[in-house]
Coordinates of C-alpha atoms and ligand atoms in Angstrom, one line a residue:
M1 CA 45.1 -118.7 131.2
S2 CA 42.5 -119.0 128.7
G3 CA 41.2 -122.4 128.6
S4 CA 38.0 -121.7 127.2
V5 CA 37.1 -122.7 123.3
S6 CA 37.7 -119.1 121.7
G7 CA 40.5 -119.0 123.7
L8 CA 42.9 -122.1 122.5
E9 CA 41.6 -121.7 119.1
G10 CA 42.6 -118.5 119.2
V11 CA 45.8 -119.2 120.2
W12 CA 46.0 -122.3 118.3
R13 CA 45.3 -120.0 115.3
D14 CA 48.7 -116.9 116.5
V15 CA 50.7 -119.7 116.2
L16 CA 49.8 -120.8 112.6
I17 CA 50.5 -117.6 111.8
M18 CA 53.6 -117.2 113.2
A19 CA 54.3 -121.0 112.4
R20 CA 53.2 -119.7 108.4
R21 CA 55.8 -117.2 109.3
E22 CA 58.7 -119.2 110.1
F23 CA 58.0 -122.3 108.0
G24 CA 55.8 -121.6 105.0
D25 CA 52.3 -122.1 103.9
K26 CA 53.6 -126.1 102.9
A27 CA 54.5 -127.2 106.0
V28 CA 52.2 -125.4 108.1
E29 CA 49.7 -127.0 105.9
Q30 CA 51.1 -130.6 105.8
W31 CA 51.9 -130.7 109.8
L32 CA 50.8 -128.2 111.8
G33 CA 47.4 -127.4 110.0
Q34 CA 46.5 -130.8 110.8
V35 CA 46.9 -130.2 114.6
S36 CA 44.7 -128.5 117.3
L37 CA 45.2 -127.4 120.2
V38 CA 43.0 -128.9 123.2
G39 CA 44.4 -128.0 126.7
L40 CA 47.0 -125.4 128.2
S41 CA 46.9 -126.6 131.9
Q42 CA 49.6 -124.7 134.0
D43 CA 53.1 -125.1 131.6
L44 CA 51.5 -128.1 129.3
A45 CA 50.4 -127.5 126.3
T46 CA 48.4 -130.4 124.5
L47 CA 47.8 -131.0 121.2
V48 CA 46.1 -133.5 119.5
A49 CA 47.4 -135.1 115.9
P50 CA 45.3 -137.7 114.0
T51 CA 48.3 -139.7 113.6
R52 CA 50.9 -141.4 115.3
F53 CA 52.9 -140.8 112.4
L54 CA 52.4 -136.8 112.8
A55 CA 52.3 -137.0 116.7
D56 CA 55.9 -137.5 116.3
W57 CA 56.9 -136.1 113.8
I58 CA 55.3 -132.5 115.3
E59 CA 57.0 -133.1 118.6
R60 CA 60.2 -134.0 117.2
N61 CA 60.2 -130.8 114.2
F62 CA 58.4 -128.3 115.8
G63 CA 58.6 -128.8 119.4
Q64 CA 61.0 -126.6 120.4
A65 CA 59.3 -123.7 118.1
L66 CA 55.8 -125.3 118.8
V67 CA 56.8 -123.8 122.1
R68 CA 58.6 -120.6 121.9
M69 CA 55.9 -119.4 119.7
L70 CA 52.9 -120.8 122.5
G71 CA 54.9 -119.0 124.9
H72 CA 54.0 -115.5 123.5
A73 CA 50.3 -115.4 124.1
E74 CA 50.8 -118.6 127.2
P75 CA 54.0 -117.0 128.6
E76 CA 54.0 -120.1 131.2
V77 CA 53.8 -122.7 129.0
R78 CA 57.2 -124.9 129.2
R79 CA 56.6 -128.0 127.2
I80 CA 54.5 -129.6 124.7
Q81 CA 52.6 -133.4 124.1
V82 CA 50.7 -134.3 121.1
V83 CA 48.5 -137.3 122.0
V84 CA 46.8 -139.2 118.9
Q85 CA 43.4 -139.2 118.9
D86 CA 42.7 -142.5 119.2
R87 CA 45.9 -143.2 121.6
V88 CA 45.2 -146.4 123.4
L89 CA 49.1 -147.4 123.2
R90 CA 50.2 -144.2 124.9
A91 CA 50.1 -145.6 128.1
P92 CA 50.1 -142.7 131.2
I93 CA 49.2 -139.6 129.5
R94 CA 48.3 -136.6 131.3
L95 CA 44.9 -135.4 129.9
P96 CA 44.2 -131.9 130.4
E97 CA 41.8 -130.8 132.5
P98 CA 37.7 -131.0 131.8
A99 CA 37.3 -127.7 131.9
M100 CA 40.5 -126.3 129.6
V101 CA 39.3 -128.7 126.7
A102 CA 37.7 -127.2 123.9
P103 CA 34.3 -129.0 122.8
S104 CA 34.8 -128.4 119.3
A105 CA 37.9 -129.7 119.1
P106 CA 38.7 -133.2 118.1
A107 CA 37.3 -135.0 121.2
V108 CA 40.4 -137.2 123.3
P109 CA 39.2 -139.7 124.8
A110 CA 38.5 -140.1 128.7
P111 CA 41.6 -142.2 129.7
L112 CA 40.5 -145.6 130.4
P113 CA 41.2 -147.5 133.8
E114 CA 44.5 -148.9 133.9
T115 CA 42.9 -152.4 133.4
D116 CA 40.6 -151.7 130.6
R117 CA 43.4 -150.5 128.8
V118 CA 45.9 -153.5 128.7
L119 CA 42.3 -155.9 127.7
N120 CA 40.3 -153.9 125.7
S121 CA 39.5 -152.5 122.4
A122 CA 40.6 -149.6 121.6
P123 CA 38.6 -146.3 122.9
L124 CA 35.4 -145.5 120.6
D125 CA 34.3 -142.5 119.2
P126 CA 30.9 -141.9 120.2
R127 CA 30.4 -140.2 116.8
F128 CA 30.5 -143.2 114.8
T129 CA 27.6 -144.3 114.8
F130 CA 25.4 -146.0 112.1
D131 CA 22.9 -143.5 113.1
S132 CA 25.3 -141.1 111.8
F133 CA 26.7 -142.6 108.7
V134 CA 25.4 -141.0 105.6
V135 CA 24.4 -143.7 103.2
G136 CA 24.8 -143.7 99.6
K137 CA 25.8 -145.4 95.9
P138 CA 29.9 -145.4 96.7
N139 CA 29.7 -147.3 100.4
E140 CA 26.0 -148.4 100.7
L141 CA 27.5 -152.2 100.6
A142 CA 30.2 -151.8 102.8
H143 CA 27.7 -150.5 105.2
A144 CA 25.4 -153.0 104.1
A145 CA 27.9 -155.9 105.5
A146 CA 28.9 -154.0 108.6
R147 CA 25.8 -153.7 109.6
R148 CA 24.9 -157.2 109.3
V149 CA 28.2 -157.8 111.5
A150 CA 26.2 -155.7 113.4
D151 CA 23.2 -157.0 114.1
C152 CA 24.0 -161.2 113.8
P153 CA 28.0 -161.8 114.3
D154 CA 27.1 -165.1 113.8
A155 CA 30.6 -165.7 111.1
S156 CA 28.2 -165.8 107.7
F157 CA 30.6 -163.9 105.9
N158 CA 33.9 -164.4 107.9
P159 CA 36.5 -161.9 107.7
V160 CA 35.0 -158.9 106.4
F161 CA 37.5 -156.8 105.1
L162 CA 35.8 -153.1 104.4
H163 CA 38.9 -151.7 102.3
G164 CA 38.8 -148.0 100.0
G165 CA 40.9 -145.1 100.3
V166 CA 41.8 -142.7 103.7
G167 CA 38.7 -140.9 104.7
L168 CA 35.9 -142.7 103.5
G169 CA 34.6 -143.9 106.4
K170 CA 36.1 -147.5 107.8
T171 CA 37.1 -146.5 110.8
H172 CA 33.1 -144.9 111.3
L173 CA 32.3 -147.6 110.3
M174 CA 34.5 -150.2 112.3
H175 CA 33.8 -148.0 115.4
A176 CA 30.0 -148.3 114.5
I177 CA 30.1 -152.1 114.2
A178 CA 31.8 -151.9 118.0
S179 CA 29.7 -149.8 119.8
H180 CA 26.9 -151.3 118.3
L181 CA 27.4 -154.6 119.9
Q182 CA 28.2 -153.3 122.7
A183 CA 24.9 -151.6 123.4
T184 CA 22.9 -154.6 122.2
R185 CA 24.7 -157.6 123.3
P186 CA 26.6 -156.9 126.4
G187 CA 28.1 -160.2 126.9
V188 CA 29.6 -160.5 123.2
K189 CA 33.3 -160.1 123.7
V190 CA 34.2 -157.1 121.4
L191 CA 38.1 -155.8 120.2
Y192 CA 38.6 -153.2 118.5
L193 CA 41.8 -152.2 118.0
S194 CA 43.8 -150.8 114.9
A195 CA 46.8 -152.8 113.4
E196 CA 49.7 -150.9 114.8
Q197 CA 47.7 -151.4 118.1
F198 CA 47.8 -155.1 118.0
M199 CA 51.5 -155.0 117.0
Y200 CA 52.5 -153.0 119.5
R201 CA 50.3 -155.2 122.4
F202 CA 52.8 -158.2 120.6
I203 CA 55.6 -156.4 121.3
Q204 CA 55.1 -155.5 124.4
A205 CA 54.2 -159.2 125.0
L206 CA 57.2 -160.4 123.9
R207 CA 59.6 -158.1 125.9
F208 CA 57.5 -159.0 129.4
R209 CA 58.0 -162.6 127.9
D210 CA 53.5 -162.7 128.6
T211 CA 52.9 -164.2 124.3
L212 CA 50.6 -166.4 127.0
S213 CA 48.3 -164.1 127.7
F214 CA 48.1 -162.8 124.4
K215 CA 46.9 -164.9 123.2
E216 CA 44.9 -165.9 125.2
E217 CA 42.8 -162.9 125.1
F218 CA 43.1 -162.3 121.2
R219 CA 41.5 -165.8 121.2
S220 CA 38.9 -165.3 124.3
V221 CA 37.3 -163.0 122.2
D222 CA 33.6 -163.3 120.4
V223 CA 34.5 -160.6 117.7
L224 CA 37.8 -158.8 116.8
M225 CA 38.7 -155.7 114.4
V226 CA 41.6 -154.7 112.9
D227 CA 42.3 -151.4 111.6
D228 CA 44.4 -150.3 108.5
V229 CA 45.6 -154.1 108.5
Q230 CA 48.4 -152.6 106.0
F231 CA 49.9 -151.5 108.7
I232 CA 51.2 -155.3 109.6
A233 CA 53.0 -155.3 105.9
G234 CA 56.6 -156.0 106.4
K235 CA 56.5 -156.6 109.6
D236 CA 57.5 -160.2 109.3
S237 CA 56.7 -161.7 113.6
T238 CA 53.7 -160.0 113.8
Q239 CA 52.3 -161.1 110.8
E240 CA 53.0 -164.6 112.0
E241 CA 50.8 -164.0 115.0
F242 CA 48.8 -161.9 113.4
F243 CA 48.1 -164.7 111.4
H244 CA 48.0 -167.4 114.1
T245 CA 45.5 -165.5 115.4
F246 CA 43.2 -164.6 112.6
N247 CA 43.4 -168.8 112.1
A248 CA 42.9 -169.5 115.9
L249 CA 39.7 -167.2 115.4
I250 CA 37.9 -169.2 112.5
D251 CA 38.5 -172.6 113.6
Q252 CA 36.6 -171.3 116.4
K253 CA 33.6 -169.4 114.1
K254 CA 34.6 -166.2 115.4
Q255 CA 33.4 -162.9 113.6
I256 CA 36.7 -160.8 112.2
V257 CA 36.1 -157.5 110.5
I258 CA 39.4 -156.4 108.7
S259 CA 39.8 -152.8 106.8
G260 CA 42.8 -151.8 104.6
D261 CA 43.5 -149.0 102.6
S262 CA 43.2 -151.4 99.5
S263 CA 41.8 -154.6 98.4
P264 CA 44.5 -158.2 99.8
D265 CA 45.4 -158.2 96.7
R266 CA 46.7 -154.9 96.0
I267 CA 48.9 -154.6 99.8
E268 CA 51.7 -154.2 99.4
G269 CA 54.5 -156.5 101.5
I270 CA 52.3 -158.8 103.5
E271 CA 52.1 -162.6 103.0
E272 CA 50.6 -165.3 100.5
R273 CA 49.2 -166.2 103.4
I274 CA 47.9 -164.1 104.7
R275 CA 46.2 -162.2 101.4
S276 CA 44.4 -165.6 101.3
R277 CA 42.6 -165.1 104.0
L278 CA 41.8 -161.9 103.9
Q279 CA 40.3 -162.6 100.8
W280 CA 38.2 -165.5 102.2
G281 CA 35.1 -163.8 103.4
L282 CA 33.2 -161.1 101.7
V283 CA 35.6 -158.2 100.1
V284 CA 34.1 -155.1 100.6
D285 CA 35.2 -152.4 99.0
I286 CA 34.2 -147.8 100.1
H287 CA 34.2 -146.2 96.7
P288 CA 34.9 -141.9 97.0
A289 CA 32.3 -140.0 97.8
D290 CA 29.9 -138.8 94.5
Y291 CA 28.7 -135.4 94.6
E292 CA 25.2 -136.2 95.8
L293 CA 26.7 -138.4 98.9
R294 CA 28.8 -135.8 99.7
L295 CA 26.2 -133.3 99.5
G296 CA 24.1 -135.3 102.0
I297 CA 27.2 -136.2 104.4
L298 CA 27.4 -132.4 104.5
H299 CA 23.6 -132.2 104.8
S300 CA 23.2 -133.9 108.0
K301 CA 26.6 -132.2 110.0
A302 CA 25.3 -129.3 109.1
E303 CA 21.8 -130.5 110.5
R304 CA 23.1 -131.3 113.4
I305 CA 26.1 -128.0 114.0
M306 CA 23.3 -126.2 113.9
A307 CA 21.4 -127.8 116.7
T308 CA 23.7 -127.0 119.0
H309 CA 24.4 -123.8 117.5
P310 CA 21.3 -121.9 116.9
E311 CA 23.4 -119.2 116.3
I312 CA 24.8 -120.4 113.1
V313 CA 23.3 -119.9 109.9
L314 CA 24.6 -122.0 107.1
D315 CA 23.0 -121.0 104.3
P316 CA 22.2 -124.1 101.4
K317 CA 23.8 -123.2 98.6
V318 CA 27.5 -122.9 100.8
L319 CA 27.0 -127.0 101.3
E320 CA 26.0 -127.0 97.1
M321 CA 29.6 -125.6 96.9
L322 CA 31.7 -127.2 99.0
A323 CA 29.9 -130.7 97.5
H324 CA 31.0 -129.4 93.9
R325 CA 34.8 -128.3 95.5
I326 CA 35.9 -130.8 97.2
N327 CA 36.4 -134.4 95.8
S328 CA 39.1 -135.6 97.7
N329 CA 37.8 -137.4 101.1
V330 CA 34.9 -136.7 104.1
R331 CA 37.5 -136.0 106.7
V332 CA 38.3 -133.1 104.2
L333 CA 35.3 -131.9 103.8
E334 CA 34.6 -132.2 107.4
G335 CA 37.6 -130.0 107.8
A336 CA 36.5 -127.4 105.7
L337 CA 32.3 -127.4 107.8
T338 CA 34.9 -126.9 111.2
R339 CA 37.1 -124.6 109.7
L340 CA 33.6 -122.0 108.4
V341 CA 31.9 -122.5 112.0
A342 CA 34.6 -122.0 114.1
F343 CA 35.4 -118.5 111.9
A344 CA 31.5 -117.5 112.1
S345 CA 31.2 -118.0 115.7
L346 CA 34.3 -116.2 116.0
V347 CA 33.9 -113.6 113.7
G348 CA 30.0 -113.7 114.3
R349 CA 28.7 -113.6 110.4
R350 CA 26.8 -115.5 108.4
I351 CA 27.9 -118.6 106.9
D352 CA 27.4 -117.3 103.0
L353 CA 29.1 -118.2 100.0
D354 CA 31.7 -114.8 99.2
M355 CA 32.7 -116.0 103.3
A356 CA 33.1 -119.4 103.0
M357 CA 35.8 -118.9 99.8
E358 CA 36.8 -116.6 101.8
C359 CA 37.9 -118.6 104.0
L360 CA 38.3 -121.7 102.5
A361 CA 40.4 -120.0 99.9
D362 CA 43.4 -122.2 100.2
L363 CA 41.1 -125.0 101.3
L364 CA 39.3 -125.1 97.1
R365 CA 42.8 -124.1 95.8
A366 CA 44.3 -127.8 97.2
A367 CA 41.4 -128.7 95.2
E368 CA 41.6 -127.1 92.6
R369 CA 44.8 -128.5 91.4
K370 CA 42.5 -131.0 90.4
V371 CA 43.7 -133.5 87.1
T372 CA 43.3 -132.1 83.3
I373 CA 41.8 -134.1 80.9
D374 CA 45.4 -133.9 79.1
E375 CA 46.8 -136.0 82.2
I376 CA 43.7 -138.3 82.4
K377 CA 44.3 -139.3 78.3
R378 CA 48.1 -140.4 79.5
R379 CA 47.0 -142.3 82.4
V380 CA 44.8 -144.4 81.0
A381 CA 46.8 -144.3 77.9
D382 CA 50.1 -145.8 80.0
H383 CA 47.9 -148.1 81.4
Y384 CA 46.8 -150.0 78.9
N385 CA 49.1 -150.1 76.4
L386 CA 47.8 -147.8 74.5
R387 CA 49.1 -144.9 72.7
L388 CA 47.6 -140.9 73.3
S389 CA 46.4 -140.7 69.6
D390 CA 44.2 -143.8 70.2
L391 CA 42.1 -142.4 72.3
V392 CA 41.2 -139.6 70.5
S393 CA 41.7 -141.3 66.9
A394 CA 37.5 -142.8 65.7
R395 CA 38.7 -146.4 66.4
R396 CA 35.4 -148.5 68.0
A397 CA 37.6 -152.0 68.5
R398 CA 36.5 -153.0 71.8
A399 CA 40.8 -152.7 73.0
V400 CA 40.3 -148.7 72.2
A401 CA 37.2 -147.9 72.6
R402 CA 37.0 -149.3 76.2
P403 CA 39.7 -147.6 78.2
R404 CA 38.2 -144.0 75.8
Q405 CA 35.2 -145.1 78.0
V406 CA 37.4 -145.3 81.9
A407 CA 39.1 -142.2 80.9
M408 CA 35.5 -140.1 79.6
Y409 CA 34.9 -141.6 82.9
L410 CA 37.2 -140.1 84.8
A411 CA 37.4 -136.6 83.4
K412 CA 33.4 -136.6 84.9
T413 CA 34.2 -137.6 87.5
L414 CA 38.0 -136.0 88.5
T415 CA 37.5 -132.7 86.6
S416 CA 35.0 -129.8 87.0
K417 CA 34.6 -129.6 83.0
S418 CA 31.5 -130.2 81.0
L419 CA 30.2 -132.9 78.7
P420 CA 31.1 -131.0 75.6
E421 CA 34.4 -130.0 77.0
I422 CA 35.4 -133.3 77.8
G423 CA 33.9 -134.2 74.3
R424 CA 35.9 -132.3 72.5
G425 CA 39.2 -133.6 74.3
F426 CA 38.5 -136.7 73.3
G427 CA 38.4 -136.5 69.5
G428 CA 36.1 -133.7 68.8
R429 CA 32.9 -136.2 70.3
D430 CA 29.3 -135.8 71.5
H431 CA 28.0 -135.2 74.7
T432 CA 26.3 -138.0 74.9
T433 CA 28.9 -139.8 73.6
V434 CA 30.2 -139.6 76.9
I435 CA 26.9 -140.3 78.9
H436 CA 27.0 -143.1 77.4
A437 CA 30.8 -143.4 78.1
V438 CA 30.1 -142.5 81.9
K439 CA 26.5 -144.7 82.1
K440 CA 28.8 -147.5 80.6
I441 CA 31.5 -147.4 83.1
E442 CA 29.1 -146.7 86.1
S443 CA 27.6 -150.1 85.2
L444 CA 30.1 -152.0 84.6
R445 CA 31.9 -151.0 87.9
E446 CA 29.3 -153.1 89.7
S447 CA 29.5 -156.5 87.7
D448 CA 33.3 -156.4 86.3
G449 CA 36.2 -156.7 89.4
Q450 CA 38.8 -156.3 86.9
L451 CA 37.5 -153.5 85.1
S452 CA 36.7 -151.5 88.7
E453 CA 40.2 -152.3 90.5
D454 CA 41.9 -150.4 86.7
V455 CA 39.8 -147.5 87.3
E456 CA 40.1 -147.0 91.3
L457 CA 44.0 -147.6 90.9
L458 CA 43.7 -144.8 87.4
R459 CA 42.0 -142.4 89.6
R460 CA 44.5 -143.0 92.7
M461 CA 47.2 -142.5 90.1
L462 CA 45.8 -138.7 89.4
E463 CA 44.9 -137.8 92.4
G464 CA 47.8 -138.8 94.5
Ligands
ADP501 P1 39.1 -144.0 106.9 O1 39.0 -144.5 108.4 O2 38.9 -144.7 106.2 O3 40.3 -143.2 107.0 P2 37.2 -142.5 108.7 O4 35.9 -143.4 109.0 O5 38.5 -141.7 109.5 O6 37.8 -142.9 107.3 O7 36.4 -141.4 108.3 C1 36.3 -140.0 107.8 C2 35.8 -139.0 108.9 O8 34.7 -138.6 108.3 C3 34.9 -139.3 110.1 O9 34.9 -138.1 110.7 C4 34.1 -139.9 109.7 O10 33.0 -139.3 110.7 C5 33.4 -139.4 108.2 N1 32.3 -140.3 107.8 C6 33.4 -140.7 106.4 N2 32.5 -141.6 105.7 C7 30.6 -140.7 106.3 C8 29.9 -140.8 105.8 N3 29.5 -142.0 105.0 N4 28.5 -140.3 106.3 C9 28.9 -139.5 107.9 N5 30.4 -139.6 107.7 C10 31.0 -139.7 107.6
MG502 MG1 40.5 -145.0 109.5

């Protein structure tokens, strides 16, 4: 059986080709494209998925087909398992044999000893450190808050609540805090887990009538970190328990760090009292990466890749093109780079602009499904209860002028239109007016919470 890197990648590529034929491009992009094959061992193929939801979905809906398709390449395969990248929950897992694990595939953390699994943190991704985190304007506050907690978890800001859209680095920062604390303060008990894992442990405790030790465990930590808190929305008894754990720790001045996909007041389905607790401390958001940060991240990743793969040659123009064209989130950006590198090493070609465009055609097209100026105007007008014509009119009243600036700002940041094109889209305004609007909104985003939330909400609606 082929266990080498290119072996696994090759097998998976063939499966994806078959899957495209059978299920269509859409299904492959949406589901299977997010998964990779990390192990083949006897009759078992191991895939890794980024979330439990995806893992379950794939197992349920594509399981049989995948076994069949994998069987074309590897006749011994009879079963698949889809593991979650961050899968402390999935009790006994047969991990692929080490030799079969593709080093370039997403890391499958080594299995923890049974006792650790019960008592300790979810596994930390060793790649998610402060060293590998690139800081730019959109994330500097979140980074500073994370550093502060990592250097000095004295609960002077409690809780620290990090929020932002998917793939912007929340989990990365949380892991960085936890790893740093583990390395520098071995005596400090750090518990990092996702809200999903919190719930799972709580339910297990209920099932085994062991809530007492659950409570003891959680209340004995010095630093509690809960990732993706929005997951507990709507789950009443988990919320109840979370609330009590939270209060107990705050009372003891223990540091708490929480992440969520939006600000506390916008997470739906959580109790008021939890919402207000989450707002007690320091709430910081991570904004979507701007061009500079995207480029910085790409440079940093590319350097790391080239340091370990001297045969890979990446044209800097390619990085600029990616930073320019892919603006959804950092995870997608990384995925693009990974795919390029895999492709380059398979076909042994230098990564230049043409090759990149060809290899990433589908991604670039998807990124292209971009927001139009018209859509932006429509959304902004709706949001502020204005008429579309107000946005292109010459009126200068604040009630109209501000939303117009917001719309121009969104046009500049969400589309690849030039300043003069944007000016034309807003009643033939001069490009300097657009620059002024962009600067104005940028600075207001720092000082005006309401406006900053409006902009963020609009951006999400437009991009989603
Ligand atoms: P989130 O938890 O916000 O959805 P993650 O922390 O999982 O996002 O980040 C997604 C990917 O992007 C990770 O591989 C992470 O390392 C990378 N990433 C995000 N922001 C940065 C950054 N500023 N510097 C380097 N890598 C980053
Ligand atoms: Mg995350």
